[in-house]
CSV table of C-alpha atoms in Angstrom, one decimal:
chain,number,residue,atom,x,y,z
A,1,UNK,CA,29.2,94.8,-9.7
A,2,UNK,CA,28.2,92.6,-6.4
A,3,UNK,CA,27.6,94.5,-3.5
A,4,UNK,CA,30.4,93.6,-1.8
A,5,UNK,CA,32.5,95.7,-4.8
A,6,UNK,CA,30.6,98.8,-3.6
A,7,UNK,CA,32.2,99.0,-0.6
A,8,UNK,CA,35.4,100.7,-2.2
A,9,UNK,CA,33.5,102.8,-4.6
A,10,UNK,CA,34.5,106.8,-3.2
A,11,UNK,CA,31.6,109.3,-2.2
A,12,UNK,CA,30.2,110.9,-5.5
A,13,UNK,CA,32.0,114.6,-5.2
A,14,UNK,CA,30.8,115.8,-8.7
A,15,UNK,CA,28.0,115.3,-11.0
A,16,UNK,CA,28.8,112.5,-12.8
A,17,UNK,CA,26.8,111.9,-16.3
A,18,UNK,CA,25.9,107.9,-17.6
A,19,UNK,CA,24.4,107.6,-20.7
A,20,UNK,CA,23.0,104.1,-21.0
A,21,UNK,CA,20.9,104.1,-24.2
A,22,UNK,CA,23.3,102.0,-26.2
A,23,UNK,CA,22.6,98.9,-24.4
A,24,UNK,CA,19.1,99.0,-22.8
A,25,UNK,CA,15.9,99.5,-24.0
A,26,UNK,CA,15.3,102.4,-21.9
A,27,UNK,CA,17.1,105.3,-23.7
A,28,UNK,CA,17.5,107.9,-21.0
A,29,UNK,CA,20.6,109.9,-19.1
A,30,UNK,CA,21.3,109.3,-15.3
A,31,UNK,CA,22.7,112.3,-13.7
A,32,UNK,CA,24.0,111.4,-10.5
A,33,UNK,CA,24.9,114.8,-7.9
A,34,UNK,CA,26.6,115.0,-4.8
A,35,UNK,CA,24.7,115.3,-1.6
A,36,UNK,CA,26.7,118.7,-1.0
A,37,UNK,CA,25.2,120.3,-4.1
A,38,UNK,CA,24.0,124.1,-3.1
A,39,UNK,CA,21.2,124.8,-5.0
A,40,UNK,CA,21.5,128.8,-4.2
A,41,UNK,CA,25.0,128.6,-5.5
A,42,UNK,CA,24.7,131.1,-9.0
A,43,UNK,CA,26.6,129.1,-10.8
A,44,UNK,CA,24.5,125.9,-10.5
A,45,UNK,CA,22.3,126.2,-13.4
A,46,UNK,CA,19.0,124.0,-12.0
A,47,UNK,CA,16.6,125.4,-14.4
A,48,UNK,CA,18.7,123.9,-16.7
A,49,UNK,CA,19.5,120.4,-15.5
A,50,UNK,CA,15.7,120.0,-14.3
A,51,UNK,CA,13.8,121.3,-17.5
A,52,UNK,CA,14.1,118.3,-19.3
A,53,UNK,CA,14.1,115.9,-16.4
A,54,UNK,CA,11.8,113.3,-16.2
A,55,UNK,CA,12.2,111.8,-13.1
A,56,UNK,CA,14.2,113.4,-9.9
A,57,UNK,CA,15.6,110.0,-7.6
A,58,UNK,CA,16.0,111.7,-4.3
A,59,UNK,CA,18.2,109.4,-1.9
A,60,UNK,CA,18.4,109.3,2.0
A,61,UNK,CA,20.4,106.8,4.4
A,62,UNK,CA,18.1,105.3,6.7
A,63,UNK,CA,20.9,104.6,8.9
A,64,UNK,CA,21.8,108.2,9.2
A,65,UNK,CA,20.1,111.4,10.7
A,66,UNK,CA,18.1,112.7,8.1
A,67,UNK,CA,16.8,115.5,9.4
A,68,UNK,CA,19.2,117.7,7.0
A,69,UNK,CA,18.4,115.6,4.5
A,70,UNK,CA,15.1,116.2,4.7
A,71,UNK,CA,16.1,120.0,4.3
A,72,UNK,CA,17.6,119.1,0.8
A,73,UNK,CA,14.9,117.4,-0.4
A,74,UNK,CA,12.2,120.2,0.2
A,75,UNK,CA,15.2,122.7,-0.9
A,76,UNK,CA,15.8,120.3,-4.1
A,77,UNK,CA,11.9,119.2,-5.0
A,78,UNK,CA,10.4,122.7,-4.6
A,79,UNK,CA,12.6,124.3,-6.8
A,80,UNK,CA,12.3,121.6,-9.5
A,81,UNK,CA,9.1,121.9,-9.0
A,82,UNK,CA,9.0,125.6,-9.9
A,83,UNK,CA,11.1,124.6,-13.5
A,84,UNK,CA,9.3,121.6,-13.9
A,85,UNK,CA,6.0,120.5,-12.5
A,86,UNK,CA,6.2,117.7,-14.5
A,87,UNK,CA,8.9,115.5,-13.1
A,88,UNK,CA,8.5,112.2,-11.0
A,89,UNK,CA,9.6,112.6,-7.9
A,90,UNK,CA,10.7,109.8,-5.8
A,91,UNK,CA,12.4,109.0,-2.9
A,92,UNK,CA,15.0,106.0,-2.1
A,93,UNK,CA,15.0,105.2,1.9
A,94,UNK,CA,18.1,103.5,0.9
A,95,UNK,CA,20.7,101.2,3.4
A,96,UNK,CA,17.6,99.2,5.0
A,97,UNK,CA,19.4,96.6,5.1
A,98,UNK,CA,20.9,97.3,8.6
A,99,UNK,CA,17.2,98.3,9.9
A,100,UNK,CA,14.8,95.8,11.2
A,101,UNK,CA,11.5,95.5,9.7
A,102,UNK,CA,9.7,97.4,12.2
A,103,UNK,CA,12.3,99.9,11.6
A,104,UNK,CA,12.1,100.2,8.4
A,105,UNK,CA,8.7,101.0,9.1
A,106,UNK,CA,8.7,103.4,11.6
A,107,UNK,CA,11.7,105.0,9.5
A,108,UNK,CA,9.5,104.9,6.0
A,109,UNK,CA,6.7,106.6,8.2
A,110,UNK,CA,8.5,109.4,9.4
A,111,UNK,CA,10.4,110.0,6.3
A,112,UNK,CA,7.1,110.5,4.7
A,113,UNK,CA,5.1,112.4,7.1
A,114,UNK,CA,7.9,115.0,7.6
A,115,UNK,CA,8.6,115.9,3.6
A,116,UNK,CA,4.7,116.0,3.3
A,117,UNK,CA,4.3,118.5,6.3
A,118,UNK,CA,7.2,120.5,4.5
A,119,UNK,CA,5.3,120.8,1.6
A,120,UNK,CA,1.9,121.8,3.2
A,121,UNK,CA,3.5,124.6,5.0
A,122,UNK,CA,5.3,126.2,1.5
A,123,UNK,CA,1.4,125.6,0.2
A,124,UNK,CA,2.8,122.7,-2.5
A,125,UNK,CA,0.2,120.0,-2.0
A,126,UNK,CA,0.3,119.3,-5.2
A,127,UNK,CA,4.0,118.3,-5.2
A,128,UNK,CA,3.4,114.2,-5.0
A,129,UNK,CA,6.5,112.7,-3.7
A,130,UNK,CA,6.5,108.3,-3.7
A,131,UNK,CA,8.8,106.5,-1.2
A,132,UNK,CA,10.6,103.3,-1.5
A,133,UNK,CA,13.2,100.9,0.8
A,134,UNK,CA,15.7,100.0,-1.1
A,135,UNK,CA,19.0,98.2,-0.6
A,136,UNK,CA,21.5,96.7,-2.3
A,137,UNK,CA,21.6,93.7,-0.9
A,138,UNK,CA,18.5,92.5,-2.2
A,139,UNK,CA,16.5,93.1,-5.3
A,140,UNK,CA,14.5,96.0,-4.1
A,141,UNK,CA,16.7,98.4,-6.1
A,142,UNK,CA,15.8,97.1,-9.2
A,143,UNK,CA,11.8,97.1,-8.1
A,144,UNK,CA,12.1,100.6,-7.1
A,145,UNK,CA,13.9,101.7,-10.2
A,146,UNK,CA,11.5,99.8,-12.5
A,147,UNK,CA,8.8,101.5,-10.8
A,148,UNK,CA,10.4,105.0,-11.8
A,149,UNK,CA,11.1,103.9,-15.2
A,150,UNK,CA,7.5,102.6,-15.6
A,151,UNK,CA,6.1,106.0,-15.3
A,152,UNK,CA,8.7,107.5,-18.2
A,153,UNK,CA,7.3,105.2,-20.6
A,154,UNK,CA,4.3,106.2,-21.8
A,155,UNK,CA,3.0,103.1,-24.0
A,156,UNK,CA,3.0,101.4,-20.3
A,157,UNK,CA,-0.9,100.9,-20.0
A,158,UNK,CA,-0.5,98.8,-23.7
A,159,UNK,CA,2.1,97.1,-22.5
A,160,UNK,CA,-0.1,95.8,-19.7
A,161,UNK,CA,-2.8,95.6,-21.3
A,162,UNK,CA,-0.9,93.0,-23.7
A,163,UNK,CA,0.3,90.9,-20.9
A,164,UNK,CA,-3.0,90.8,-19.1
A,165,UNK,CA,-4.1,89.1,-22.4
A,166,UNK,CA,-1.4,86.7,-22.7
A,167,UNK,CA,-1.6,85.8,-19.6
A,168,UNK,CA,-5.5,85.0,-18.8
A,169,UNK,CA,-5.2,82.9,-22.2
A,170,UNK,CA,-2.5,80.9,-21.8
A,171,UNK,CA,-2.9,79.5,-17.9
A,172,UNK,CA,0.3,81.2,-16.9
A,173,UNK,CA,0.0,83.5,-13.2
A,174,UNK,CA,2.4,85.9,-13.7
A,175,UNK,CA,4.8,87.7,-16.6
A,176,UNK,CA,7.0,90.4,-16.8
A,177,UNK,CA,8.7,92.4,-19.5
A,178,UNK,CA,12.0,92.5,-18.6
A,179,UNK,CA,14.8,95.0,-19.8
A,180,UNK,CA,17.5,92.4,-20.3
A,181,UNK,CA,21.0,94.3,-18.9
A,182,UNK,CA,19.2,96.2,-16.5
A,183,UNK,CA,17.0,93.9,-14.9
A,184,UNK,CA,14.8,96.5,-14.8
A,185,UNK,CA,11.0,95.1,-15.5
A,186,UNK,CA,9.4,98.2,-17.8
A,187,UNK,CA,5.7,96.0,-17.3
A,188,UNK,CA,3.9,93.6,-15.9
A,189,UNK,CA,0.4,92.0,-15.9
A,190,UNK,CA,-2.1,93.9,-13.5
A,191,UNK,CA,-1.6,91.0,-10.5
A,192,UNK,CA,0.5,92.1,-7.3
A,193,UNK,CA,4.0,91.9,-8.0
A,194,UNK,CA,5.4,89.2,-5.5
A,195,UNK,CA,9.3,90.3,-4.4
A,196,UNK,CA,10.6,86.9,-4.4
A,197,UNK,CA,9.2,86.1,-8.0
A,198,UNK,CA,10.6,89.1,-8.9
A,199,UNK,CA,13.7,87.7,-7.7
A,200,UNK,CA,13.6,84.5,-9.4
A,201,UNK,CA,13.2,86.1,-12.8
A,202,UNK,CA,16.1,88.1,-12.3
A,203,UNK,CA,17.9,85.5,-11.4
A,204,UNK,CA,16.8,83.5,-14.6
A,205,UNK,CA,17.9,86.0,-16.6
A,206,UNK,CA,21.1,85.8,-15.2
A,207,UNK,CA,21.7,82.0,-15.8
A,208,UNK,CA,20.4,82.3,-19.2
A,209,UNK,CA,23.0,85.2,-20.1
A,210,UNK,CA,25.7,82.9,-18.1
A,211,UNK,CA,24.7,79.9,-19.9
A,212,UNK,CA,25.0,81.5,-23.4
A,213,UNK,CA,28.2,83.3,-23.2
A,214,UNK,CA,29.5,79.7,-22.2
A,215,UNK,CA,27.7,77.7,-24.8
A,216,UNK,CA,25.8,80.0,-27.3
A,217,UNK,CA,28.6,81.7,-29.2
A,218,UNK,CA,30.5,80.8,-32.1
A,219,UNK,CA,33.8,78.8,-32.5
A,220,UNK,CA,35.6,82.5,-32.8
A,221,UNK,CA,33.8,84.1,-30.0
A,222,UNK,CA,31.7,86.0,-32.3
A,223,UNK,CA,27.7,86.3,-32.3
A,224,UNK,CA,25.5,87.3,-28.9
A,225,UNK,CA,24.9,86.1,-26.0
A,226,UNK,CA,21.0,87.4,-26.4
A,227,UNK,CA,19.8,87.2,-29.3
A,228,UNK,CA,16.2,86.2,-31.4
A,229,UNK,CA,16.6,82.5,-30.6
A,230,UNK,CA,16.9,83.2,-26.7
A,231,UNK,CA,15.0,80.4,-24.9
A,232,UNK,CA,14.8,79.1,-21.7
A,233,UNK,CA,12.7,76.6,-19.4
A,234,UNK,CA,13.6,76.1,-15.6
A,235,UNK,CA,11.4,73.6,-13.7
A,236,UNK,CA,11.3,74.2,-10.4
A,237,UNK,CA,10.8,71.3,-7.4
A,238,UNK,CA,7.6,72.5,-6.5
A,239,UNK,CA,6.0,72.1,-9.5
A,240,UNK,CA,5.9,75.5,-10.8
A,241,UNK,CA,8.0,76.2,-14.1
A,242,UNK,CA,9.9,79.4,-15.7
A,243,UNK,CA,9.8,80.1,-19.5
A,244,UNK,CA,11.9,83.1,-20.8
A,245,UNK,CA,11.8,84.2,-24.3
A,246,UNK,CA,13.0,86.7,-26.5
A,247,UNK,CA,10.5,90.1,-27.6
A,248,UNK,CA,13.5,91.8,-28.6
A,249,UNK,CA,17.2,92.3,-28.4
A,250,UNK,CA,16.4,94.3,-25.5
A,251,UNK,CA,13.7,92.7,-24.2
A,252,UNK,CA,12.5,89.8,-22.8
A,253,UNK,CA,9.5,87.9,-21.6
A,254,UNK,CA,9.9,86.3,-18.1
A,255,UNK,CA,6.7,83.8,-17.0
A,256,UNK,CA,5.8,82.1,-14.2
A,257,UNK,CA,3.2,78.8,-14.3
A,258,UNK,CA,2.0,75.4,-13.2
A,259,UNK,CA,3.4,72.6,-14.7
A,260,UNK,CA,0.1,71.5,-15.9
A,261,UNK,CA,-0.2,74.5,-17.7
A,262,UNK,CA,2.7,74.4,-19.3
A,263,UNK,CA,1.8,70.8,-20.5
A,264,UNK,CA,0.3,73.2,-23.3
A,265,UNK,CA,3.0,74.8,-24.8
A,266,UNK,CA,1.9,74.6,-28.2
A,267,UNK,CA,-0.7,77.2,-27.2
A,268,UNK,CA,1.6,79.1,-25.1
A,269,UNK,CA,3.7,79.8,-27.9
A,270,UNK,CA,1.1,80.7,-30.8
A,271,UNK,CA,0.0,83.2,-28.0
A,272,UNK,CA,3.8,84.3,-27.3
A,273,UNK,CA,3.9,85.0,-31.2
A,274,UNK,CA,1.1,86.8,-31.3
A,275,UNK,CA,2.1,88.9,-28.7
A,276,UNK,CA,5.4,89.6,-29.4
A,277,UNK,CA,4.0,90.8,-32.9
A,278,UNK,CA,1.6,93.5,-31.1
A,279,UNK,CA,4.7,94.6,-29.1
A,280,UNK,CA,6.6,95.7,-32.2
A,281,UNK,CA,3.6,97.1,-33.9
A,282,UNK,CA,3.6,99.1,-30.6
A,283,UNK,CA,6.9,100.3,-30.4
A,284,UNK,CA,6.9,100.6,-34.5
A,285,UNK,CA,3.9,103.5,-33.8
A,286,UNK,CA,6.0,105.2,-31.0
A,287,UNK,CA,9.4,105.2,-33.6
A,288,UNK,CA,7.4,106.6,-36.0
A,289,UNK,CA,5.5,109.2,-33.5
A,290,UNK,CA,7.6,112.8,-33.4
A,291,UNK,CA,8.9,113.2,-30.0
A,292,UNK,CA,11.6,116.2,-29.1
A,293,UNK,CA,14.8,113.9,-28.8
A,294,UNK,CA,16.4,111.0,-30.2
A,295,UNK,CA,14.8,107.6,-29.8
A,296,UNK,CA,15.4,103.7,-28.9
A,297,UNK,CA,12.6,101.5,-29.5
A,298,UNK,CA,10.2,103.9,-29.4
A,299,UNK,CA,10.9,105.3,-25.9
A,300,UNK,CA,11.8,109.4,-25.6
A,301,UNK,CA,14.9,110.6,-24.8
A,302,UNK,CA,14.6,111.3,-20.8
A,303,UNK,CA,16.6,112.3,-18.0
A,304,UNK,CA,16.8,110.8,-14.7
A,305,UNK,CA,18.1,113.0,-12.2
A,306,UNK,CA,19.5,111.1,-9.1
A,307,UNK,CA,20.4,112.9,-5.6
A,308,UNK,CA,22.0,111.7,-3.1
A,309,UNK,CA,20.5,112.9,0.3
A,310,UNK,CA,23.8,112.6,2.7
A,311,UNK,CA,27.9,113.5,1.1
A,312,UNK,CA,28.8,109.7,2.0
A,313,UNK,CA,25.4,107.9,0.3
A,314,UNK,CA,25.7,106.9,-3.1
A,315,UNK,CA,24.3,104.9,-5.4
């Protein structure tokens, strides 16, 4: 929905369970908990929810006092911790929106010295908690959660590996694998990743998806809107051009180059074949590898625990 939507969505008051394998790449469970959730409570069963979690999203409003919050999150990561050492646990400064940069700052930098200090003093050093700003209002909820999701995926260093290939021999300066309905990027090439790039991709993604449910289906409405013939070129008036194509009906291959480069394409695309052939010999090996839960495309079955830091802040 567009973030003007979210302003009628209610407070989360339970845990609420979304299972979005079906459509995405990414086969995992979000479990998204109320920011009243007592953890000493006997009948909340944590060592069950967190055994099998892979990630733990931990979300504070910047543009609230957090100082309880802050409470909940020590509470909340230590004992995971305890069940699980092996979760990724990360933390969504989330509403920066209203701060100013400086702000957003100062607030990032406090955030993070205070949970760190709690953990020192419960001797939990090795606890490793990662920070992001996020809002709505710009894409910097999809980088943070693509971020998250990187580290559940464990063919990621192939995956970049790939790209850094394709993309020193084929003149283009940056690529990313995107996770079509999501818009979540599960790799990219080993450059910085430049937000309004970022930006521009998703938004690509969206006008090819627009485009295709106008023009791309059949008389009777039938077919997909994505599918194995998915291509796209946007040039862009300052000379640099935007090539999508399809890896798989999941995926999708976002790049960003030169005009001049692109003027060879030929070249482009032989490399583009060969390496969307290596990315289904990849996920072919992790299909075919015995993991402890049911699969899509090769990724495990995980479970990303989300929490929201304050009753009224949800995502």
């Amino acid at each position: 929905m567009s973030p003007n939507e979210t302003l009628f969505l209610e407070s989360t008051n339970k845990i609420y369970k979304d299972d979005i394998s079906s459509s995405s790449f990414v086969n995992f469970q979000i479990w998204d908990f109320p920011g009243q959730v007592d953890f000493f409570d006997p009948t909340f069963d944590y060592e069950m929810i967190f055994r099998g979690t892979g990630a733990l999203i931990f979300v504070i409003d910047a543009q609230d006092d957090y100082v309880e919050a802050l409470g909940r999150l020590h509470l909340t990561v230590s004992r995971a911790y305890r069940v699980n050492p092996e979760i990724n646990f990360e933390v969504f400064i989330h509403k920066v929106d209203g701060l100013s940069d400086d702000h957003k700052i100062e607030t990032q930098r406090d955030i993070h010295q205070r949970a760190n200090d709690d953990l020192a003093d419960a001797s939990l050093e090795k606890l490793h908690l990662s920070f992001y700003l996020t809002s709505i209002y710009d894409h910097s909820i999809f980088e943070a959660f693509s971020k998250v999701v990187q580290k559940l995926i464990p063919q990621l260093p192939t995956l970049e590996n790939l790209l850094n290939i394709f993309i020193s021999n084929s003149g283009i300066e940056k690529a990313f694998l995107f996770d079509v309905v999501s818009k979540i990027y599960i790799a990219t090439d080993s450059s910085p990743v430049d937000m309004q790039s970022y930006e521009l991709c998703c938004d690509m993604i969206d006008v090819v998806i627009d485009v295709s449910c106008i023009y791309g289906l059949k008389e009777d409405g039938s077919g997909s809107a994505y599918d194995k013939e998915s291509m796209a070129i946007i040039k862009l008036n300052n000379t640099t051009v935007l090539y999508l194509k399809e890896v798989t009906k999941f995926l999708a291959l976002v790049c960003i180059l030169r005009e001049e480069s692109f003027e060879r394409k030929g070249l482009i695309d032989y490399n583009f074949h060969c390496f969307r052939k290596a990315i289904h010999e990849v996920f072919e090996v992790g299909v075919s590898t015995p993991w402890t839960g049911s699969q899509v495309a090769g990724t495990p079955c995980t479970k990303a625990v989300t929490l929201n830091g304050t009753p009224r802040s949800t995502v």
